CSV table of C-alpha atoms in Angstrom, one decimal:
chain,number,residue,atom,x,y,z
A,276,MET,CA,67.3,-18.1,23.5
A,277,THR,CA,64.9,-15.2,23.1
A,278,LEU,CA,63.3,-14.1,26.3
A,279,THR,CA,59.7,-13.2,26.1
A,280,GLY,CA,57.0,-11.6,28.3
A,281,TRP,CA,57.9,-11.1,32.0
A,282,GLU,CA,61.3,-12.6,31.4
A,283,ALA,CA,62.1,-9.7,29.1
A,284,VAL,CA,60.9,-7.2,31.6
A,285,PHE,CA,63.0,-8.8,34.3
A,286,PHE,CA,66.0,-8.9,32.0
A,287,TRP,CA,65.9,-5.1,31.5
A,288,VAL,CA,65.3,-4.4,35.1
A,289,PHE,CA,68.3,-6.4,36.2
A,290,ALA,CA,70.4,-5.3,33.3
A,291,LEU,CA,69.9,-1.6,34.2
A,292,ALA,CA,70.3,-2.4,37.9
A,293,ALA,CA,73.6,-4.1,37.2
A,294,ILE,CA,74.9,-1.3,35.0
A,295,PHE,CA,73.9,1.5,37.3
A,296,ALA,CA,75.2,-0.3,40.4
A,297,GLY,CA,78.4,-0.9,38.5
A,298,LEU,CA,78.7,2.8,37.6
A,299,LEU,CA,78.0,3.8,41.2
A,300,THR,CA,80.7,1.3,42.4
A,301,VAL,CA,83.2,3.2,40.4
A,302,MET,CA,81.9,6.7,41.3
A,303,ALA,CA,81.1,6.4,45.0
A,304,ARG,CA,83.3,8.5,47.3
A,305,ASN,CA,83.1,6.1,50.3
A,306,ALA,CA,84.7,2.7,49.7
A,307,ILE,CA,82.1,1.0,51.8
A,308,HIS,CA,79.4,2.5,49.6
A,309,SER,CA,81.4,1.2,46.6
A,310,ALA,CA,81.4,-2.3,48.1
A,311,LEU,CA,77.6,-2.2,48.8
A,312,PHE,CA,76.9,-1.1,45.2
A,313,LEU,CA,79.2,-3.8,43.9
A,314,ILE,CA,77.1,-6.3,45.9
A,315,SER,CA,73.9,-5.1,44.3
A,316,SER,CA,75.6,-5.3,40.9
A,317,LEU,CA,76.7,-8.9,41.5
A,318,VAL,CA,73.2,-9.9,42.7
A,319,SER,CA,71.7,-8.3,39.6
A,320,VAL,CA,74.1,-10.3,37.4
A,321,ALA,CA,73.1,-13.4,39.3
A,322,ALA,CA,69.5,-12.7,38.4
A,323,LEU,CA,70.7,-12.4,34.7
A,324,PHE,CA,72.3,-15.8,35.1
A,325,ILE,CA,69.0,-17.2,36.2
A,326,LEU,CA,67.3,-15.7,33.1
A,327,ALA,CA,70.1,-17.4,31.0
A,328,ARG,CA,69.1,-20.7,32.6
A,329,ALA,CA,72.3,-21.0,34.7
A,330,GLU,CA,70.8,-21.5,38.1
A,331,PHE,CA,73.8,-23.2,39.6
A,332,ILE,CA,76.1,-20.4,38.6
A,333,ALA,CA,73.7,-17.9,40.0
A,334,GLY,CA,73.8,-19.7,43.3
A,335,VAL,CA,77.6,-19.9,43.3
A,336,GLN,CA,77.8,-16.3,42.4
A,337,ILE,CA,75.8,-15.2,45.4
A,338,LEU,CA,77.4,-17.7,47.8
A,339,VAL,CA,81.0,-17.1,46.8
A,340,TYR,CA,81.0,-13.4,45.7
A,341,VAL,CA,78.5,-11.8,47.9
A,342,GLY,CA,78.9,-14.2,50.8
A,343,GLY,CA,82.6,-14.6,50.7
A,344,VAL,CA,84.6,-12.2,48.6
A,345,MET,CA,82.6,-9.1,49.4
A,346,VAL,CA,82.7,-9.8,53.2
A,347,LEU,CA,86.4,-10.0,52.8
A,348,PHE,CA,86.4,-6.7,51.0
A,349,LEU,CA,84.3,-5.1,53.7
A,350,PHE,CA,86.6,-6.4,56.5
A,351,VAL,CA,89.7,-5.0,54.7
A,352,ILE,CA,88.0,-1.6,54.1
A,353,MET,CA,87.3,-1.4,57.8
A,354,LEU,CA,90.8,-2.5,58.8
A,355,VAL,CA,92.4,0.1,56.5
A,356,ASN,CA,91.7,3.7,57.3
A,357,VAL,CA,90.2,5.5,54.3
A,358,SER,CA,88.6,8.5,55.9
A,359,ALA,CA,90.5,11.2,54.0
A,360,GLU,CA,88.7,10.5,50.7
A,361,GLU,CA,85.2,10.3,52.1
A,362,GLN,CA,85.5,13.5,54.1
A,363,GLY,CA,86.2,15.3,50.8
A,364,ARG,CA,89.7,16.3,51.7
A,365,GLU,CA,91.2,14.1,49.0
A,366,GLU,CA,90.2,13.8,45.4
A,367,VAL,CA,88.5,10.6,44.5
A,368,PHE,CA,89.9,10.1,41.0
A,369,ASN,CA,93.4,10.5,39.7
A,370,LYS,CA,94.8,13.5,38.0
A,371,GLN,CA,92.5,15.3,35.7
A,372,ARG,CA,94.6,14.4,32.6
A,373,GLN,CA,94.6,10.7,33.4
A,374,VAL,CA,90.8,10.7,33.9
A,375,THR,CA,90.3,12.4,30.5
A,376,ALA,CA,92.6,10.0,28.8
A,377,SER,CA,91.0,6.9,30.3
A,378,LEU,CA,87.5,8.1,29.6
A,379,ILE,CA,88.5,8.7,25.9
A,380,PHE,CA,90.0,5.2,25.9
A,381,CYS,CA,86.8,3.7,27.4
A,382,LEU,CA,84.6,5.5,24.9
A,383,LEU,CA,86.7,4.0,22.0
A,384,LEU,CA,86.4,0.6,23.7
A,385,VAL,CA,82.6,1.1,23.9
A,386,VAL,CA,82.4,1.8,20.2
A,387,GLY,CA,84.8,-1.0,19.3
A,388,VAL,CA,83.3,-3.7,21.5
A,389,LEU,CA,79.7,-2.9,20.6
A,390,TYR,CA,80.6,-2.9,16.9
A,391,ALA,CA,82.3,-6.2,17.2
A,392,VAL,CA,79.4,-7.7,19.2
A,393,ASN,CA,76.9,-6.5,16.7
A,394,ASN,CA,78.8,-7.7,13.6
A,395,GLY,CA,79.7,-11.0,15.3
A,396,TYR,CA,76.2,-11.6,16.4
A,397,ARG,CA,74.8,-10.9,13.0
A,398,GLY,CA,77.1,-13.5,11.5
A,399,MET,CA,76.1,-16.0,14.1
A,400,GLN,CA,72.4,-15.4,13.4
A,401,ARG,CA,73.0,-16.0,9.7
A,402,ARG,CA,74.9,-19.2,10.4
A,403,ASP,CA,72.5,-20.6,12.9
A,404,ALA,CA,69.3,-19.3,11.3
A,405,GLU,CA,67.5,-22.7,11.0
A,406,SER,CA,68.4,-24.0,14.5
A,407,LEU,CA,67.6,-20.7,16.1
A,408,ALA,CA,64.2,-20.7,14.5
A,409,GLN,CA,63.4,-24.0,16.3
A,410,ALA,CA,65.4,-23.3,19.5
A,411,ASP,CA,62.7,-21.7,21.5
A,412,GLN,CA,60.0,-24.3,20.8
A,413,VAL,CA,62.6,-27.0,21.6
A,414,ARG,CA,63.5,-25.4,24.9
A,415,GLN,CA,59.9,-24.8,25.9
A,416,ALA,CA,59.0,-28.4,25.2
A,417,GLU,CA,62.1,-29.5,27.2
A,418,GLU,CA,61.1,-27.3,30.1
A,419,LYS,CA,57.6,-28.8,30.1
A,420,ARG,CA,59.2,-32.2,30.8
A,421,TYR,CA,61.0,-31.0,34.0
A,422,PRO,CA,59.6,-32.4,37.2
A,423,ARG,CA,57.5,-30.1,39.4
A,424,GLY,CA,58.9,-28.8,42.7
A,425,ALA,CA,57.5,-30.0,46.0
A,426,THR,CA,55.1,-27.0,46.2
A,427,GLY,CA,53.9,-27.6,42.7
A,428,THR,CA,54.4,-23.9,41.7
A,429,SER,CA,57.6,-24.3,39.7
A,430,ARG,CA,59.6,-26.8,37.8
A,431,LEU,CA,63.1,-28.1,38.7
A,432,SER,CA,65.7,-27.6,36.0
A,433,ASN,CA,68.5,-30.1,35.5
A,434,ASP,CA,71.1,-27.4,35.1
A,435,SER,CA,73.2,-28.4,38.1
A,436,GLU,CA,73.1,-32.0,37.1
A,437,ARG,CA,74.3,-31.3,33.6
A,438,LEU,CA,77.0,-28.9,34.9
A,439,ALA,CA,78.2,-31.5,37.3
A,440,ASN,CA,78.3,-34.3,34.7
A,441,SER,CA,80.2,-32.0,32.3
A,442,LEU,CA,82.6,-30.7,35.0
A,443,PHE,CA,83.7,-34.1,36.2
A,444,ARG,CA,83.8,-35.7,32.8
A,445,TYR,CA,85.7,-33.0,30.9
A,446,ALA,CA,87.3,-30.9,33.5
A,447,SER,CA,88.2,-33.0,36.5
A,448,LEU,CA,92.0,-32.2,36.3
A,449,PRO,CA,91.4,-28.4,36.2
A,450,PHE,CA,89.0,-28.9,39.1
A,451,GLU,CA,91.8,-30.5,41.2
A,452,ILE,CA,94.2,-27.8,40.1
A,453,ALA,CA,91.7,-25.2,41.2
A,454,SER,CA,91.6,-26.7,44.7
A,455,VAL,CA,95.4,-26.5,44.9
A,456,LEU,CA,95.2,-22.9,43.8
A,457,LEU,CA,92.8,-22.1,46.6
A,458,LEU,CA,95.0,-23.8,49.1
A,459,VAL,CA,98.0,-21.7,47.9
A,460,ALA,CA,95.8,-18.6,48.1
A,461,ILE,CA,94.8,-19.4,51.7
A,462,ILE,CA,98.4,-20.0,52.8
A,463,GLY,CA,99.7,-17.0,50.9
A,464,SER,CA,97.1,-14.6,52.3
A,465,VAL,CA,97.8,-15.8,55.9
A,466,MET,CA,101.6,-15.4,55.3
A,467,LEU,CA,101.1,-11.9,53.8
A,468,ALA,CA,98.8,-10.6,56.5
A,469,ARG,CA,100.9,-11.6,59.5
A,470,THR,CA,102.2,-8.8,61.8
A,471,LEU,CA,105.9,-8.4,62.6
A,472,LYS,CA,105.4,-9.9,66.0
A,473,GLN,CA,103.8,-13.0,64.5
A,474,GLU,CA,106.6,-13.3,62.1
A,475,VAL,CA,109.3,-13.0,64.8
A,476,SER,CA,107.6,-15.6,67.0
A,477,ALA,CA,107.5,-17.9,64.0
A,478,ASP,CA,111.2,-17.2,63.5
A,479,ASP,CA,110.6,-16.1,60.0
A,480,VAL,CA,112.4,-12.7,59.8
A,481,ASP,CA,115.6,-11.8,58.0
A,482,PRO,CA,118.3,-11.6,60.9
A,483,GLU,CA,119.5,-8.1,59.8
A,484,THR,CA,116.0,-6.7,59.6
A,485,LEU,CA,115.3,-8.3,63.0
A,486,GLN,CA,118.3,-6.5,64.6
A,487,ASP,CA,117.0,-3.1,63.3
A,488,GLU,CA,113.5,-3.8,64.5
A,489,VAL,CA,114.7,-5.0,68.0
A,490,ARG,CA,116.6,-1.8,68.4
A,491,ARG,CA,113.3,0.1,67.8
A,492,ASP,CA,111.1,-2.2,69.8
A,493,PRO,CA,112.8,-4.3,72.6
A,494,VAL,CA,109.6,-6.4,73.1
A,495,LEU,CA,110.4,-8.3,69.9
A,496,ALA,CA,113.6,-9.7,71.4
A,497,GLU,CA,111.7,-11.4,74.2
A,498,LEU,CA,109.3,-12.9,71.6
A,499,GLN,CA,112.3,-14.3,69.8
A,500,GLN,CA,113.7,-15.9,72.9
A,501,SER,CA,110.4,-17.4,74.0
A,502,PRO,CA,108.4,-18.0,70.9
A,503,LEU,CA,104.6,-17.8,71.2
A,504,GLU,CA,102.8,-21.1,70.8
B,279,MET,CA,77.2,11.0,30.4
B,280,LEU,CA,75.3,12.0,27.3
B,281,GLY,CA,78.4,11.5,25.3
B,282,LEU,CA,78.7,8.0,26.6
B,283,LEU,CA,75.0,7.1,26.0
B,284,THR,CA,74.7,8.4,22.5
B,285,PRO,CA,77.0,6.0,20.7
B,286,LEU,CA,75.5,3.3,22.8
B,287,ALA,CA,71.9,4.1,21.7
B,288,ILE,CA,73.1,4.3,18.1
B,289,PHE,CA,74.6,0.9,18.3
B,290,LEU,CA,71.7,-0.7,20.1
B,291,LEU,CA,69.4,0.7,17.3
B,292,GLN,CA,71.7,-0.2,14.5
B,293,GLU,CA,72.0,-3.8,15.6
B,294,THR,CA,68.3,-4.3,15.9
B,295,ALA,CA,67.6,-2.7,12.6
B,296,VAL,CA,69.2,-5.6,10.7
B,297,ALA,CA,66.1,-7.8,10.3
B,298,GLY,CA,65.0,-5.8,7.3
B,299,LYS,CA,62.4,-3.7,9.2
B,300,THR,CA,61.3,-0.4,7.7
B,301,SER,CA,61.5,1.7,10.8
B,302,VAL,CA,64.6,1.7,13.0
B,303,PHE,CA,62.6,2.4,16.1
B,304,SER,CA,60.0,-0.3,15.7
B,305,ALA,CA,62.9,-2.8,15.1
B,306,ALA,CA,64.6,-1.5,18.2
B,307,ARG,CA,61.4,-1.8,20.2
B,308,GLU,CA,60.9,-5.4,19.0
B,309,GLY,CA,64.5,-6.2,19.9
B,310,ALA,CA,64.0,-4.7,23.4
B,311,ALA,CA,60.8,-6.6,23.9
B,312,ASN,CA,62.6,-9.9,23.1
B,313,PRO,CA,66.2,-9.7,24.5
B,314,ASP,CA,68.4,-12.4,23.1
B,315,LEU,CA,72.1,-13.3,23.2
B,316,SER,CA,73.3,-9.9,21.8
B,317,LYS,CA,71.6,-8.0,24.7
B,318,PHE,CA,73.4,-10.1,27.2
B,319,LEU,CA,76.7,-9.4,25.4
B,320,VAL,CA,75.9,-5.7,25.3
B,321,VAL,CA,75.3,-5.7,29.1
B,322,GLY,CA,78.5,-7.6,29.6
B,323,ALA,CA,80.5,-5.2,27.4
B,324,ILE,CA,79.1,-2.2,29.3
B,325,LEU,CA,79.9,-3.8,32.7
B,326,PHE,CA,83.4,-4.6,31.4
B,327,ILE,CA,84.0,-1.0,30.3
B,328,ILE,CA,82.8,0.4,33.6
B,329,GLY,CA,85.3,-1.9,35.3
B,330,VAL,CA,88.1,-0.7,33.0
B,331,ALA,CA,87.2,2.9,33.7
B,332,GLY,CA,87.3,2.2,37.4
B,333,VAL,CA,90.7,0.5,37.2
B,334,LEU,CA,92.1,3.4,35.2
B,335,THR,CA,90.7,6.3,37.2
B,336,ARG,CA,90.4,5.5,40.9
B,337,ARG,CA,93.1,6.1,43.4
B,338,ASN,CA,91.9,3.7,46.1
B,339,ILE,CA,93.5,0.3,45.6
B,340,ILE,CA,90.5,-1.5,47.2
B,341,VAL,CA,88.1,0.2,44.7
B,342,ILE,CA,90.4,-0.9,41.9
B,343,PHE,CA,90.1,-4.5,43.2
B,344,MET,CA,86.4,-4.1,43.1
B,345,SER,CA,86.5,-2.9,39.5
B,346,ILE,CA,88.5,-6.0,38.6
B,347,GLU,CA,85.8,-8.1,40.1
B,348,LEU,CA,83.3,-6.2,37.9
B,349,ILE,CA,85.4,-7.0,34.8
B,350,LEU,CA,85.6,-10.7,35.7
B,351,ASN,CA,81.9,-10.7,36.3
B,352,ALA,CA,81.3,-9.2,32.9
B,353,ALA,CA,83.3,-12.0,31.4
B,354,ASN,CA,81.2,-14.5,33.4
B,355,LEU,CA,78.0,-13.0,31.9
B,356,ASN,CA,79.4,-13.5,28.4
B,357,PHE,CA,80.3,-17.1,29.1
B,358,VAL,CA,76.9,-17.9,30.5
B,359,ALA,CA,75.1,-16.2,27.7
B,360,PHE,CA,77.1,-18.0,25.0
B,361,SER,CA,76.6,-21.3,26.8
B,362,GLN,CA,72.9,-20.7,26.7
B,363,TYR,CA,73.1,-19.8,23.0
B,364,LEU,CA,75.0,-23.0,22.2
B,365,GLN,CA,72.5,-25.0,24.2
B,366,ALA,CA,69.7,-23.4,22.1
B,367,THR,CA,71.4,-24.1,18.8
B,368,GLY,CA,72.9,-27.4,19.8
B,369,LYS,CA,76.3,-26.7,18.2
B,370,ALA,CA,78.7,-27.7,21.0
B,371,ASN,CA,79.1,-28.9,24.6
B,372,ALA,CA,76.4,-26.6,26.0
B,373,VAL,CA,77.7,-26.2,29.6
B,374,ALA,CA,81.3,-25.6,28.7
B,375,GLY,CA,80.7,-21.9,29.3
B,376,GLN,CA,79.3,-22.5,32.7
B,377,ILE,CA,82.3,-24.6,33.7
B,378,PHE,CA,84.6,-21.8,32.6
B,379,THR,CA,82.5,-19.5,34.8
B,380,VAL,CA,83.0,-21.7,37.8
B,381,PHE,CA,86.7,-21.6,37.3
B,382,ILE,CA,86.7,-17.8,36.9
B,383,ILE,CA,84.8,-17.5,40.2
B,384,VAL,CA,87.4,-19.7,41.9
B,385,VAL,CA,90.3,-17.7,40.5
B,386,ALA,CA,88.6,-14.4,41.4
B,387,ALA,CA,88.2,-15.6,45.0
B,388,ALA,CA,91.9,-16.6,45.2
B,389,GLU,CA,92.9,-13.3,43.6
B,390,ALA,CA,90.8,-11.3,46.1
B,391,ALA,CA,92.3,-13.1,49.1
B,392,ILE,CA,95.9,-12.6,47.9
B,393,GLY,CA,95.3,-9.1,46.8
B,394,LEU,CA,93.7,-8.0,50.1
B,395,GLY,CA,96.5,-9.7,52.0
B,396,ILE,CA,98.9,-7.6,50.0
B,397,VAL,CA,96.9,-4.5,50.7
B,398,ILE,CA,97.0,-5.2,54.5
B,399,ALA,CA,100.7,-5.8,54.4
B,400,LEU,CA,101.2,-2.7,52.4
B,401,TYR,CA,99.1,-0.6,54.7
B,402,ARG,CA,101.1,-1.9,57.7
B,403,ASN,CA,104.4,-0.8,56.1
B,404,LYS,CA,103.5,2.3,54.0
B,405,GLU,CA,100.4,3.6,55.8
B,406,THR,CA,98.7,4.3,52.5
B,407,ILE,CA,96.3,2.7,50.0
B,408,TRP,CA,96.4,5.4,47.3
B,409,VAL,CA,98.0,3.9,44.2
B,410,ASP,CA,99.8,7.1,43.3
B,411,GLU,CA,101.7,7.0,46.5
B,412,ILE,CA,102.7,3.4,46.1
B,413,ASP,CA,105.7,3.8,43.9
B,414,LEU,CA,108.4,1.6,45.5
B,415,LEU,CA,109.2,0.1,42.1
B,416,LYS,CA,109.5,3.4,40.3
B,417,TRP,CA,113.1,3.9,38.9
């Protein structure tokens, strides 16, 4: 799977964009800037997915992460008041000692992971030497056989088709479980984000806690007697 | 920053010098001109480590969540790259890695929804999102 020509150029552009946007995500003072840098990092990684011939995953990444998760993040950042950090009154990072310790840890991780990647990849190259030699010709011949798009400028890959076949043949049970997981997550986040008033009107508060809260805020008692619809 | 980049450069050079080239730099240039699986893995590893650094050093719980998304995304990149490699060498079910990626994205979305729900509930009760002030479970 060697990338050549313009693909190689685009690989380095998007790889550097992903890495620098990731760095700025971690280093930005303002949480909203962090979120926006994370969006650019995710989009760059989606471009890398396209270079790795995973078009469907790239689309899902942009739709779910950038369109869904990051919008959720931005909403929460705007709901929660984080002004102290961005005005420079609060330090961005933890205590100095913790930062040093974690940076040393990360440096060791860099060395270890890159060493493992290199050694492992060398072994894989040795093992797959003959099939790797033909892989690129095989792939180019395969891509020649793809049908042309309606405009005639590009070819349509069958990535989504293969992914769907494989997903429903080998992983249909996990697929169903994932849908249950999402349902649980929806219900859970709605439950967690309710206000006390909403909880009282749904009659879902511990009686002792309710007595305390009613003493503090009499409006709650009315809600309890005539629940909101 | 330089301290971070030097070992990186060394490893990038070392890895591309395997092919039996005479000059380390020409081998590195050739490797950079034709990125393959290992370059995807290196990018994934760097993104992962940036995410770990963010989780360990930031105080804002929302930024910590974003760093976790970065970590998951690095794992996705590895899965997709390996799936492409298997496809090229024809060793195994080629799209298994992409299926894993779909499930990771699902779990990440669920995790973000629940996590941000917890953040909102926490902010309502404790009026803070700094992790060093959230110490209810400290004994």
